[in-house]
Amino acid sequence: MLTNPRSDRVRAVRALSRRSVRSRTGEFLAEGPQSVREAVRFAPEHVRDVYVTPDGAERHPEIVEAARVARLFVHEVTPEVLDAMCDAEHPQGLVAVCRWAEPAFDAALAALPPDAVVCVLTNVRDPGNAGTVIRGADAAGADLVVVSDSSVDVRSPKVVRSTVGSLWHLPVVTGVPIPALLEGLRARGVRLLAADGAGETLLPDVDLTGAHAWVMGNEAWGLEAAVRDACDEVVRVPIHGHAESLNLAMAATLCLYASAGARGAAR
Amino acid sequence: MLTNPRSDRVRAVRALSRRSVRSRTGEFLAEGPQSVREAVRFAPEHVRDVYVTPDGAERHPEIVEAARVARLFVHEVTPEVLDAMCDAEHPQGLVAVCRWAEPAFDAALAALPPDAVVCVLTNVRDPGNAGTVIRGADAAGADLVVVSDSSVDVRSPKVVRSTVGSLWHLPVVTGVPIPALLEGLRARGVRLLAADGAGETLLPDVDLTGAHAWVMGNEAWGLEAAVRDACDEVVRVPIHGHAESLNLAMAATLCLYASAGARGAAR
């Protein structure tokens, strides 16, 4: 049982709340039972350590058992140690230190099916929106999420929490410069659909057969003009009432579910 | 120019962050340019006072002008006074004190069109989710939002902010006990569709012609069994990937947009 909240190990885990430390170590935090369970289930080879309080172990025996079966290091800690490790206010008794692992962009492109649905985040800065889009992409069955180098770090604790485990469910490629990202997708035959409130094509009217990518912009100011112009089509979600817009996560989820519907009909 | 952040007036405005004070006075706060603009445009008769800093007036002259045209009281205040009035960390130079006004539930039901789309919130406690659902209902062109008495106060500053003005765009009836709410809708011929991850009918398969209401449950534990059983159909949004669920606001927005699509096709 680890009992000292001021130990070097605890400090090292807590330091993963900082981007610079995540970059240097290649590690990040999964906080809370949902994130830890999905990391252990879907990517045990990338989990370095699991920390659990006695209460957490009692409430989630299946997670501890799955971690042991996967031969992971499971450490018992006091609630004070867990709190000292975490960014979250209520880690609910469980946290895992994970290794940063993602496919290379080229490999991820090569693995796409012919009717691929891709979600692209450019200049997304808000952690909650970014995480919720990744969760929506997972739920809609998207094949790949690509995050530009100008976006929020998807391994930050807030983003990881908002994905509610989806970060481990589908390939997420990060750090790609926007031009390389658009070019790579295009070269692979993926049609680029810019999601933009000023789009001429309405979402229900767009052709969603074949491989395509939804290109999303910043949560406040939308897509850069250069990005919009580089896309094959600019599509807007219709606004039927008086709302000025939808938030990024809602718009992305509606677009990705439209793709899922079209793919379901075609298959 | 109001300059004293400790004056009685400033304290009285600030007190509207508390639910008990809102209930007693029948007033609530609209913070920031988007909320104030929509309140002034859509419900000037319910705006009691507008407070604006010199900087806010310079950045949003059209809002101040619209408020003056509507013969509202517009008060210049210092940034310190505005900060002292607000719950928001960055009110961006504008706040309005609004009067609580909503149609009676019976009147709102009587005003529904034959192909009405209604959004019902039962036991929703999270302000961000509640506000985002109202924003989504507005964008999807819903005719009415009904909020049960067991839900969050939609006039709390956090909910008002998350609606981004939509609170003034469509009728929102609050404080209705759940049984009365379901009975009232049913008596008006509105079909009750429970949105629930355990539903047997998939969203793309449900018949969305005719008047219907989407009944949403708590953001963490979903719909009460009694509420689900009282509905005509239990519908789930399909999950194509490995995500366990969608958040409440995303699920509600997908359901409401499906209704909008069906209505568009029928009209």
XYZ file of C-alpha atoms in Angstrom, chain A residues 237-241 246 250 254, chain B residues 115-121 129-146 170 190-191 193 195 203 206 208 212-216 235 237 248-264:
65
model
C -26.173 21.495 -40.383
C -29.576 23.135 -40.982
C -30.760 25.446 -38.197
C -34.557 25.253 -38.051
C -35.213 27.590 -35.104
C -24.742 24.408 -32.612
C -23.176 18.593 -31.428
C -24.848 15.080 -36.230
C -46.960 17.844 -36.156
C -45.435 19.230 -32.969
C -41.984 18.206 -31.762
C -41.581 18.538 -27.999
C -38.532 17.999 -25.807
C -39.118 16.865 -22.231
C -36.422 16.932 -19.540
C -26.374 19.432 -20.351
C -29.754 21.092 -19.709
C -28.704 24.301 -21.431
C -27.181 22.487 -24.385
C -30.353 20.419 -24.856
C -32.419 23.636 -24.982
C -29.966 25.038 -27.544
C -30.267 21.803 -29.563
C -34.084 21.879 -29.335
C -34.043 25.433 -30.664
C -31.691 24.548 -33.532
C -33.814 21.527 -34.441
C -36.922 23.712 -34.570
C -38.728 22.048 -31.651
C -42.000 23.701 -30.639
C -41.759 23.367 -26.876
C -39.431 22.323 -24.080
C -40.996 21.021 -20.861
C -38.917 28.886 -27.931
C -48.646 13.895 -28.387
C -46.949 10.493 -28.683
C -40.983 8.613 -27.069
C -34.952 8.134 -25.277
C -33.773 5.875 -33.834
C -39.010 4.997 -35.357
C -41.677 10.357 -36.406
C -44.459 13.527 -30.537
C -42.280 14.292 -27.538
C -38.764 13.100 -26.757
C -38.616 12.266 -23.067
C -35.060 12.512 -21.725
C -36.067 4.437 -28.578
C -29.701 5.987 -30.615
C -27.558 13.583 -22.813
C -27.183 16.670 -24.970
C -25.820 14.692 -27.928
C -28.519 12.024 -27.688
C -31.253 14.655 -27.414
C -29.882 16.611 -30.367
C -29.726 13.488 -32.563
C -33.333 12.592 -31.659
C -34.632 16.125 -32.207
C -32.834 16.435 -35.554
C -34.311 13.113 -36.656
C -37.734 14.639 -35.895
C -36.831 17.773 -37.822
C -35.799 15.650 -40.798
C -39.040 13.668 -40.738
C -41.094 16.846 -40.459
C -39.206 18.473 -43.320
